[in-house]
Coordinates of C-alpha atoms in Angstrom, one line a residue:
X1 CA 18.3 11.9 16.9
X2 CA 21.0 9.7 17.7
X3 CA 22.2 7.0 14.8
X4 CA 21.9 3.4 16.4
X5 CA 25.2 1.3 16.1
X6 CA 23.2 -1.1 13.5
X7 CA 22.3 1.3 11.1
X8 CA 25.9 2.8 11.5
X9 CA 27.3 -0.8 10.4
X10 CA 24.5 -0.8 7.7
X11 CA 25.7 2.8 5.8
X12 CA 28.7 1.3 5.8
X13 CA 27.8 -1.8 3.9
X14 CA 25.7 0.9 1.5
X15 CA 28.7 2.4 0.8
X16 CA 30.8 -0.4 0.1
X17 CA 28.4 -2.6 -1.9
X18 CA 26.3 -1.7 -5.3
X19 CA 22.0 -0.7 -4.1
X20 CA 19.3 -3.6 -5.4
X21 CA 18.5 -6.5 -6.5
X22 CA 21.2 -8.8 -7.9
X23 CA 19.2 -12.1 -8.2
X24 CA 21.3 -15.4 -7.6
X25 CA 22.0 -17.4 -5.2
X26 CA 25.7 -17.8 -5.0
X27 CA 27.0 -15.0 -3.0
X28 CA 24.7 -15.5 -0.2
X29 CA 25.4 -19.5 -0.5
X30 CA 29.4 -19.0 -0.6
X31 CA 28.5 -16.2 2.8
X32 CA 26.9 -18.9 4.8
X33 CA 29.5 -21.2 4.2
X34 CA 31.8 -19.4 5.8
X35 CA 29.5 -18.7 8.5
X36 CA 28.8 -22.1 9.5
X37 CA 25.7 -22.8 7.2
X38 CA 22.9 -21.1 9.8
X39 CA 20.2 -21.4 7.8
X40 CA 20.5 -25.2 8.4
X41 CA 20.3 -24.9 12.1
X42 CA 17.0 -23.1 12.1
X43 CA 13.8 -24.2 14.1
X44 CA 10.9 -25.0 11.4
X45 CA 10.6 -22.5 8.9
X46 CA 7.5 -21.2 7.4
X47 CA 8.3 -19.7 4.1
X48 CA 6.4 -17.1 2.4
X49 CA 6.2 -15.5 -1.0
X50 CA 4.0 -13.7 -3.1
X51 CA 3.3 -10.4 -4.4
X52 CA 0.3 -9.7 -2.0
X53 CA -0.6 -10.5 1.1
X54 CA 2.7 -12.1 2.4
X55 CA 3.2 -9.4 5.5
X56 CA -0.2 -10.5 6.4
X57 CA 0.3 -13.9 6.5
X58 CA 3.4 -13.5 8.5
X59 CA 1.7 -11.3 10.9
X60 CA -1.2 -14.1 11.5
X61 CA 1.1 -16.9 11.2
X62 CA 2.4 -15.3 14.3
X63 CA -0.2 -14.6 16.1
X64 CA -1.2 -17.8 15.7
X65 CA 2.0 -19.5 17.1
X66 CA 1.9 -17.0 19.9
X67 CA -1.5 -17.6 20.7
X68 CA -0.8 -21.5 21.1
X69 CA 2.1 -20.5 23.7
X70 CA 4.7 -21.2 20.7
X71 CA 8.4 -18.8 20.7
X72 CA 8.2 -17.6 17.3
X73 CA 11.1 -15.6 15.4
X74 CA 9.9 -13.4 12.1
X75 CA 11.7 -11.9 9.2
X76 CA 9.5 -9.4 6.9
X77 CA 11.0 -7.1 4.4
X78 CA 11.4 -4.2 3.5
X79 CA 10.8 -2.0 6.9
X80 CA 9.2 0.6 7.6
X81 CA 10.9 2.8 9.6
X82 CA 13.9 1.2 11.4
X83 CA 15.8 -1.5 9.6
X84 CA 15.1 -3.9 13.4
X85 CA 11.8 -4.3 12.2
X86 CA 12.9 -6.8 9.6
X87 CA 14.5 -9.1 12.5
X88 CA 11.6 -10.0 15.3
X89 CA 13.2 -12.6 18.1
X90 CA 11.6 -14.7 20.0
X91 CA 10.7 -14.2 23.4
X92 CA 8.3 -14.8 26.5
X93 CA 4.9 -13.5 26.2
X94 CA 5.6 -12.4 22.2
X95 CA 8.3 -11.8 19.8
X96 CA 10.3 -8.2 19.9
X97 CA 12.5 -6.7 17.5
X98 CA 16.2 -7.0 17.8
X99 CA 18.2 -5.2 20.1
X100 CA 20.7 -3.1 18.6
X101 CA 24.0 -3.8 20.4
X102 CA 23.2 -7.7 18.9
X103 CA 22.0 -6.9 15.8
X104 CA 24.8 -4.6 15.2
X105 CA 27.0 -7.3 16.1
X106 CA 25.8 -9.6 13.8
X107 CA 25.9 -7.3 11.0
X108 CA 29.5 -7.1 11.8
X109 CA 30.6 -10.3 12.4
X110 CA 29.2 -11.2 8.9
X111 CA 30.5 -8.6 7.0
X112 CA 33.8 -9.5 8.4
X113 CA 32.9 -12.8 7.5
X114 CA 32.4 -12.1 4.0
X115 CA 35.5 -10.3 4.0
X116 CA 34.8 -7.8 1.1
X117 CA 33.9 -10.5 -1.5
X118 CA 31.3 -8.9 -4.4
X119 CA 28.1 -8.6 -2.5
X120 CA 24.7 -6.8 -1.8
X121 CA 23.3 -5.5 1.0
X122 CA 20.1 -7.6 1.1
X123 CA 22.0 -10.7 1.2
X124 CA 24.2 -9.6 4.0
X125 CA 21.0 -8.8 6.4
X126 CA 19.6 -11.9 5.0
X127 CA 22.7 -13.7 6.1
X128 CA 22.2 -11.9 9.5
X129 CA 18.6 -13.4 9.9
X130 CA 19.8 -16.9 9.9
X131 CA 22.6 -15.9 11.9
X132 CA 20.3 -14.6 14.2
X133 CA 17.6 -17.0 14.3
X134 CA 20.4 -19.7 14.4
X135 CA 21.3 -18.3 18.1
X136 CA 18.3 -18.1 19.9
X137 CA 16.1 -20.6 20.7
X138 CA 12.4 -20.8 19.3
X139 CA 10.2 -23.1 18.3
X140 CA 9.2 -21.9 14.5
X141 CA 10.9 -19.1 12.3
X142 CA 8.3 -17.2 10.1
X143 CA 10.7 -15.8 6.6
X144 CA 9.0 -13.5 4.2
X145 CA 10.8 -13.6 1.1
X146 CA 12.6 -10.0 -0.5
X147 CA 11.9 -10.4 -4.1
X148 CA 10.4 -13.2 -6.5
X149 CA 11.4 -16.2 -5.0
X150 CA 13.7 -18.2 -7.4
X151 CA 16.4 -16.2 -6.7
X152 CA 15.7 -14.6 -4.0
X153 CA 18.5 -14.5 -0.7
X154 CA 16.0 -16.6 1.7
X155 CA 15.9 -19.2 -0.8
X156 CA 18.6 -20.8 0.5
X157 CA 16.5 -23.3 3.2
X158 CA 16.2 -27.2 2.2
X159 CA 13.4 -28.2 4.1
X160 CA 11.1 -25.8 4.7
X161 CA 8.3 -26.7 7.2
X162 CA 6.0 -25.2 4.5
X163 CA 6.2 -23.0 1.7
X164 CA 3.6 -20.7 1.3
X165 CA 2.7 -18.6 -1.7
X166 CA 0.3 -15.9 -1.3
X167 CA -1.5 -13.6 -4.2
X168 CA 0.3 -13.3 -7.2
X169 CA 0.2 -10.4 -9.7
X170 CA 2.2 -8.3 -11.9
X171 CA 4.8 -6.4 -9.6
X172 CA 8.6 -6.1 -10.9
X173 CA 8.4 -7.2 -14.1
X174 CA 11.7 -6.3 -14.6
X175 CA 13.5 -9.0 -12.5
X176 CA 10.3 -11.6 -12.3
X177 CA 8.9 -11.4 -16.2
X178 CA 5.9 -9.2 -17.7
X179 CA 3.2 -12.0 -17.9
X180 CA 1.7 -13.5 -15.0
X181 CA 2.7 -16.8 -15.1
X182 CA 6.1 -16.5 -15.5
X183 CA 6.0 -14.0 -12.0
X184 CA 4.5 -17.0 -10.9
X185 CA 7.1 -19.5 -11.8
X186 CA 9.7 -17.7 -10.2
X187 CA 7.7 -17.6 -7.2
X188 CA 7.0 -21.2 -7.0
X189 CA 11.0 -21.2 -7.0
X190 CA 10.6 -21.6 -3.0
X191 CA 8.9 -24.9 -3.0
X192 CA 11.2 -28.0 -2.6
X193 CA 10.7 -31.6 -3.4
X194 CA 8.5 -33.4 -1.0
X195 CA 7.9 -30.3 1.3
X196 CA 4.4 -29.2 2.3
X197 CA 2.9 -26.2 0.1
X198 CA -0.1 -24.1 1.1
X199 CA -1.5 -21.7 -2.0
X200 CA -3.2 -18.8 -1.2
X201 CA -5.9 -17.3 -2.9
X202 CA -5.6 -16.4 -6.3
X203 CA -7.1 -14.2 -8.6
X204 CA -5.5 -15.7 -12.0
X205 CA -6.2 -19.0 -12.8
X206 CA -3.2 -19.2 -15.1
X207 CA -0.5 -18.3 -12.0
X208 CA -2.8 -20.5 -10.1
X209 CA -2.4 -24.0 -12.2
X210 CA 1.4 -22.7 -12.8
X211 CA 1.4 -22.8 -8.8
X212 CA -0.4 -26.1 -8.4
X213 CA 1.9 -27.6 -11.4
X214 CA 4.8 -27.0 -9.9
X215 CA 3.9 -28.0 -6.7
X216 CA 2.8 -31.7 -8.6
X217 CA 6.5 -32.3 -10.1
X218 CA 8.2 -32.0 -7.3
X219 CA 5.7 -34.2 -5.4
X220 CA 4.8 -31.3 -2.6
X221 CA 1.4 -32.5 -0.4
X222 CA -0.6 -28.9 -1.4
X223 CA -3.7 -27.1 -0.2
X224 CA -5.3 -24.5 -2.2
X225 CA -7.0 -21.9 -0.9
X226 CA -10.6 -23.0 -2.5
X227 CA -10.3 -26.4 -2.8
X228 CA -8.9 -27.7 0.4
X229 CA -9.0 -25.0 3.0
X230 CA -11.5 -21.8 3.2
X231 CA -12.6 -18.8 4.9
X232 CA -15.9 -16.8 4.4
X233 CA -17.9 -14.0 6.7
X234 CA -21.2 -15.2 8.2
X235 CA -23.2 -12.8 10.9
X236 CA -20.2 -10.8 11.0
X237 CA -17.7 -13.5 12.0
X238 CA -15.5 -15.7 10.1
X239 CA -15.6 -18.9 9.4
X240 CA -12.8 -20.9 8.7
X241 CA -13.2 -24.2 6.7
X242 CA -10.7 -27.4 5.8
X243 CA -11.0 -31.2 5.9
X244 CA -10.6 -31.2 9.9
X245 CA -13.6 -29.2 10.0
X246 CA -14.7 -25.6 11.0
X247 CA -13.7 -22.8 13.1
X248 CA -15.9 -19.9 14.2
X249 CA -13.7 -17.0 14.8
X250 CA -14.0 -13.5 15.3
X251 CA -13.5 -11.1 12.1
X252 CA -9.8 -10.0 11.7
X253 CA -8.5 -7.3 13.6
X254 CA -6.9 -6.0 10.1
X255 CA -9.4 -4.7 7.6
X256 CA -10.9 -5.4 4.4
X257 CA -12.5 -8.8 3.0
X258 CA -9.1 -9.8 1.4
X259 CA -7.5 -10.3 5.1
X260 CA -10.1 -13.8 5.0
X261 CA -8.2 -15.2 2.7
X262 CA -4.5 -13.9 4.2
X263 CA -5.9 -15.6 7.7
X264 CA -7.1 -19.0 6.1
X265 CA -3.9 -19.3 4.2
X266 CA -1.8 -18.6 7.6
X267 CA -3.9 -21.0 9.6
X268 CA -3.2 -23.6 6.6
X269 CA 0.5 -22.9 6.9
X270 CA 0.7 -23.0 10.5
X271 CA -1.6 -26.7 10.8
X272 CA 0.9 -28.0 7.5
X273 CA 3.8 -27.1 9.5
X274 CA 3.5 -29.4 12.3
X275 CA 1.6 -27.6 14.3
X276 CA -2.0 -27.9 16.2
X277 CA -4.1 -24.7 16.5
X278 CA -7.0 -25.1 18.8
X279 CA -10.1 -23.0 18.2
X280 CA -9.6 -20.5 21.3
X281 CA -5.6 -19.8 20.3
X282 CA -7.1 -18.8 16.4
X283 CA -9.4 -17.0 18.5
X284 CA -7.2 -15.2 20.2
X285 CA -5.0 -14.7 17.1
X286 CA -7.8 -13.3 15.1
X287 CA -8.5 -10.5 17.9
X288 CA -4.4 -10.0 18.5
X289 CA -3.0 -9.5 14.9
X290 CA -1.1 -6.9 14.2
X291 CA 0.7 -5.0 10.6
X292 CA 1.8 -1.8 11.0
X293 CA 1.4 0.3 7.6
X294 CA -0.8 -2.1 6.2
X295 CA -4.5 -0.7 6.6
X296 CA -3.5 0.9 9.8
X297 CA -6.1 3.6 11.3
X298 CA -4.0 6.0 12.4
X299 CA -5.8 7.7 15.6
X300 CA -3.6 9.5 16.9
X301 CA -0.1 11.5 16.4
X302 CA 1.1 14.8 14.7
X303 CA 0.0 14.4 11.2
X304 CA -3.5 12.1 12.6
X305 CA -4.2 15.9 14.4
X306 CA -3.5 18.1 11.4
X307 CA -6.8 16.6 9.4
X308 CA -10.4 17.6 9.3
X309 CA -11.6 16.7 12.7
X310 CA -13.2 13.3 13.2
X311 CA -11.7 12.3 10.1
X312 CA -11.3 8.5 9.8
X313 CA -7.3 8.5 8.9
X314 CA -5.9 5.5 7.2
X315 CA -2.5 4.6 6.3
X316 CA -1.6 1.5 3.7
X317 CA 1.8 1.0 1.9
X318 CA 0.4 -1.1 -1.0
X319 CA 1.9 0.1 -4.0
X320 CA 0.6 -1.9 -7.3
X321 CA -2.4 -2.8 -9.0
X322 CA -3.5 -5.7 -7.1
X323 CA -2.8 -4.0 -3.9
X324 CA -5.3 -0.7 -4.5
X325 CA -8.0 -3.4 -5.9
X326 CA -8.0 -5.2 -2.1
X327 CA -7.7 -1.8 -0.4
X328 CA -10.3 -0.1 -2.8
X329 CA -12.8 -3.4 -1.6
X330 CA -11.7 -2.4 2.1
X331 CA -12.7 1.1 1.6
X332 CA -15.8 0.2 -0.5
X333 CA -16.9 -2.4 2.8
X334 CA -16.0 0.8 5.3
X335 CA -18.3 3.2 2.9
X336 CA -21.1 0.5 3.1
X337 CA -20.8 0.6 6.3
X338 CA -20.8 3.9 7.4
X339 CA -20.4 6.6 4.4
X340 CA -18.1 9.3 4.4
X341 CA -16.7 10.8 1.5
X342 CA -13.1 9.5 0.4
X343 CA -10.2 11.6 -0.4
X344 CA -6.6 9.9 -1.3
X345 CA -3.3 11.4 -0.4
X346 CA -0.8 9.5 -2.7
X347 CA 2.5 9.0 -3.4
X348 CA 4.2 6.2 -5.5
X349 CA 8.1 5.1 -7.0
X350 CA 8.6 5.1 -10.9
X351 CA 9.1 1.0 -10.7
X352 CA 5.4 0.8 -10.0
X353 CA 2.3 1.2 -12.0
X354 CA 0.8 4.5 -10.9
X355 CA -2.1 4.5 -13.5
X356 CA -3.0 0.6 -12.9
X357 CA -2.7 1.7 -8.9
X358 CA -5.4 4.5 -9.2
X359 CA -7.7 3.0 -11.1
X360 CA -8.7 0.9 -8.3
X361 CA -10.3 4.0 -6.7
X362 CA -12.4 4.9 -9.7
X363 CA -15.4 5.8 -8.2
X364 CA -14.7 5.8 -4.9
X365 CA -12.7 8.2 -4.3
X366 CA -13.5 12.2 -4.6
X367 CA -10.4 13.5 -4.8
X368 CA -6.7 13.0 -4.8
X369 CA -3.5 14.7 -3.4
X370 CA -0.2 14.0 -4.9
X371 CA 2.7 14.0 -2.9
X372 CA 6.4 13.4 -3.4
X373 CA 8.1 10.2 -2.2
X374 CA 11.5 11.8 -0.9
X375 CA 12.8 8.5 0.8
X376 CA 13.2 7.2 -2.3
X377 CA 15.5 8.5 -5.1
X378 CA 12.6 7.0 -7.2
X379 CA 9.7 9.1 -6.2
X380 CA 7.5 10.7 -8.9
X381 CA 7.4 13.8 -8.8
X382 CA 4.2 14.6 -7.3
X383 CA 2.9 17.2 -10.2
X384 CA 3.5 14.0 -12.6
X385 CA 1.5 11.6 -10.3
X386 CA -1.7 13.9 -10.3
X387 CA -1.3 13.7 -14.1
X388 CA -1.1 9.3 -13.9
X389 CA -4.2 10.3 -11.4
X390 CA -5.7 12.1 -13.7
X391 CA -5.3 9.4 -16.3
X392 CA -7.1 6.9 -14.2
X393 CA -10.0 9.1 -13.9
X394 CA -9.6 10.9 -11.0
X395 CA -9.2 14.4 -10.4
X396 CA -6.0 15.1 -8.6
X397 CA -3.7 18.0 -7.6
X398 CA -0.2 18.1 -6.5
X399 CA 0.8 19.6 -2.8
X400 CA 4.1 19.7 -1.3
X401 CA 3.8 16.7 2.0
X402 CA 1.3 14.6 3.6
X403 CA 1.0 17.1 6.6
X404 CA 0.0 19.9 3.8
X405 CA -2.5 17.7 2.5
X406 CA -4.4 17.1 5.7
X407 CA -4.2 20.9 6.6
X408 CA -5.7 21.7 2.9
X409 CA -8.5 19.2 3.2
X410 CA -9.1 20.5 6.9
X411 CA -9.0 24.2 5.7
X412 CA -11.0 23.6 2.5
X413 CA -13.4 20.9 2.8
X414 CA -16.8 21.9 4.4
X415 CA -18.6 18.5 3.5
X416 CA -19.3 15.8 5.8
X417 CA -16.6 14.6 7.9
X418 CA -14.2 12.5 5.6
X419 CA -12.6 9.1 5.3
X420 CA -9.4 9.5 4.3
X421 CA -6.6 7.4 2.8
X422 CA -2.4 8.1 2.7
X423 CA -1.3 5.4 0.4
X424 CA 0.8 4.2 -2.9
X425 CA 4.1 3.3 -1.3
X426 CA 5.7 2.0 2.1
X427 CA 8.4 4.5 1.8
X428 CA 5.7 6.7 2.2
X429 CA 4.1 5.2 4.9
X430 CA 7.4 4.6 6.8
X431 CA 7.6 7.9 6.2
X432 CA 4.1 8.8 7.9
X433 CA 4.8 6.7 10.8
X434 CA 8.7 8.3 11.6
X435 CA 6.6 11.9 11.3
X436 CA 3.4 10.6 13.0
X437 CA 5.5 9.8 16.4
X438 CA 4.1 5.9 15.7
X439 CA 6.6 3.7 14.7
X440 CA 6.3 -0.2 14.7
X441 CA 7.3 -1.5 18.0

């Protein structure tokens, strides 16, 4: 396969600057300096952190925007496949990603621009979004943020059209803190003074008033999901509910009860931001969204053929506790409505909590396959992760791939035709995709 001349320029910033997280905001600030301060010259910026949920929101805050005619540029992190997933451009008829002779330019023009000063990778790319969405014209820029939000490289915009913070739970406790609240507090690190603030649904009450307390002293107008905007299913619809009133809309095109709540918060966002949604463009946007990786039925494809046949295939790169409780409910809705046994092919990184991740599935799930994570120089080895499996009170046994575990179910099982999920890390499902023949477009 031939290397693309933006991941070319990217080895070479891997090789020059240290891998992670370095959390502070003056490289990145002393970068854009030199660069002409971009990230000032941006369309209205919907800003969105949180340890669940934010990919969704980005994905229907688009759909949205598109739906209502709006050009609409989108930055998500990490990606899946192809590092031009992370930069989507505006354009005519909907957003696509980056081309690769102008992202690779950009990449280059700011690493020359930051001329070899002590840097990491992350903040150069983040540097290239605002370069990017700097240059071309559109009328609202959707930024997830990388990691917390304090400190994180996007946190660098002044006037956010609205921050938005989605679920938060306990996920990287080693840069964000090891209780709830304090995760919380550095999340809340993206509002600014003044600035409109929409709060997602949460399910601690303690990250919750840390959110809304914040949001108070620096005198942001705030929604919270609950209080001032909703969404609930009724005859198999959703309805969506603020002080403007209610929309009808069709159910989500992505799965699972929790995607509700990821909707009514992007819809918030979108109205706080400035703009009007009627009721046929959040109609359209319901039926339109789209997340690769994220509760993704995977129909067909080289590894969707090697499974039991009929088998209902999904693919979701939630990774910690708080993810596998949503996609456990998603599953539990799917099995309510139409019961198949469940079998997990899993594979997770040391940073994340295995045993807190499987435990969602207690009970649900019949059996587990644990594979290795070999994108990642911190996959678990995959006879250790049956044992965290195991732990959580499933029964579990290693195998070599993902492919091997579909051709072991296919060649073994003889029940009724299964529901199967390949889940426990996006590396992984990256991974699935590249393998599949399906990458994100």
């Amino acid at each position: 396969m031939t290397t693309l001349a933006a991941d070319r320029e990217i080895e070479a910033l891997m090789a020059l600057h240290p891998k992670g997280f370095d959390l502070s905001l003056d490289r990145i600030t002393r970068l854009l300096e030199r660069l002409g301060n971009p990230q000032d010259l941006l369309p209205p910026v919907i800003h969105i952190a949180g340890t669940n949920g934010k990919g969704s929101c980005a994905a229907f805050s688009r759909a949205l925007l598109e739906a209502s005619g709006r050009l609409v540029h989108v930055h998500t992190s990490p990606h899946l496949v192809s590092w031009h997933e992370r930069y989507r451009l505006a354009a005519e008829g909907g957003g696509r990603l980056v081309e690769d002779d102008i992202f690779a330019e950009a990449i280059a023009r700011v690493a020359k621009a930051n001329a070899g000063q002590k840097i990491t990778v992350f903040e150069i790319l983040t540097a290239v979004t605002f370069v990017l969405f700097s240059e071309h014209p559109a009328d609202a820029a959707i930024i997830e943020v990388g990691l917390g939000g304090r400190f994180d490289a996007t946190n660098v915009i002044a006037r956010p059209a609205v921050s938005v913070i989605m679920p938060v739970s306990m996920d990287h406790e080693a840069y964000l803190g090891d209780r709830v609240e304090l995760i919380a507090a550095e999340k809340a690190g993206i509002m600014k003074r003044g600035c409109p603030v929409v709060i997602g649904a949460q399910e601690s009450e303690t990250a919750l008033q840390t959110l809304i307390d914040t949001a108070e002293r620096l005198e942001c107008p705030t929604l919270v999901y609950g209080q001032d905007f909703l969404a609930f299913e009724e005859n198999g619809r959703m309805v969506y509910q603020d002080d403007d009133g209610l929309m009808d809309l069709p159910s989500p095109r992505l799965p699972g009860r929790h995607q509700f709540a990821n909707a009514a918060a992007a819809i918030a966002a979108v109205k706080a931001a400035g703009f009007e949604i009627s009721h046929r463009a959040a109609e359209k946007a319901m039926t339109n969204v789209a997340w690769p990786g994220r509760m993704q039925k995977l129909v067909q494809g080289r590894l969707a053929e090697l499974g039991p046949k009929g088998a209902d295939i999904w693919l979701d790169g939630g990774h910690n506790p708080g993810a596998g409780v949503v996609v456990a409910e998603a599953l539990a809705e799917q099995e309510e409505k139409n019961p198949r046994p469940l079998f997990l092919i899993s594979g997770m990184i040391n940073t994340k909590d295995q045993s807190g991740y499987f435990r969602a599935f207690k009970g649900l799930v019949k059996h587990v396959y644990t594979v290795p994570v070999s994108q990642s120089d911190a996959g678990v080895p995959n006879d250790e992760l049956a044992i965290r499996a195991t732990e959580a009170g499933l029964t579990a046994e290693p195998v070599n791939s993902v492919a091997s575990a579909l051709m072991l179910l296919r060649d073994t099982w003889d029940g009724p035709t299964p529901r199967i999920l390949i889940g426990g890390s996006l590396y992984l499902a990256g991974a699935v995709l590249a393998e599949n023949g399906t990458p994100p477009t």
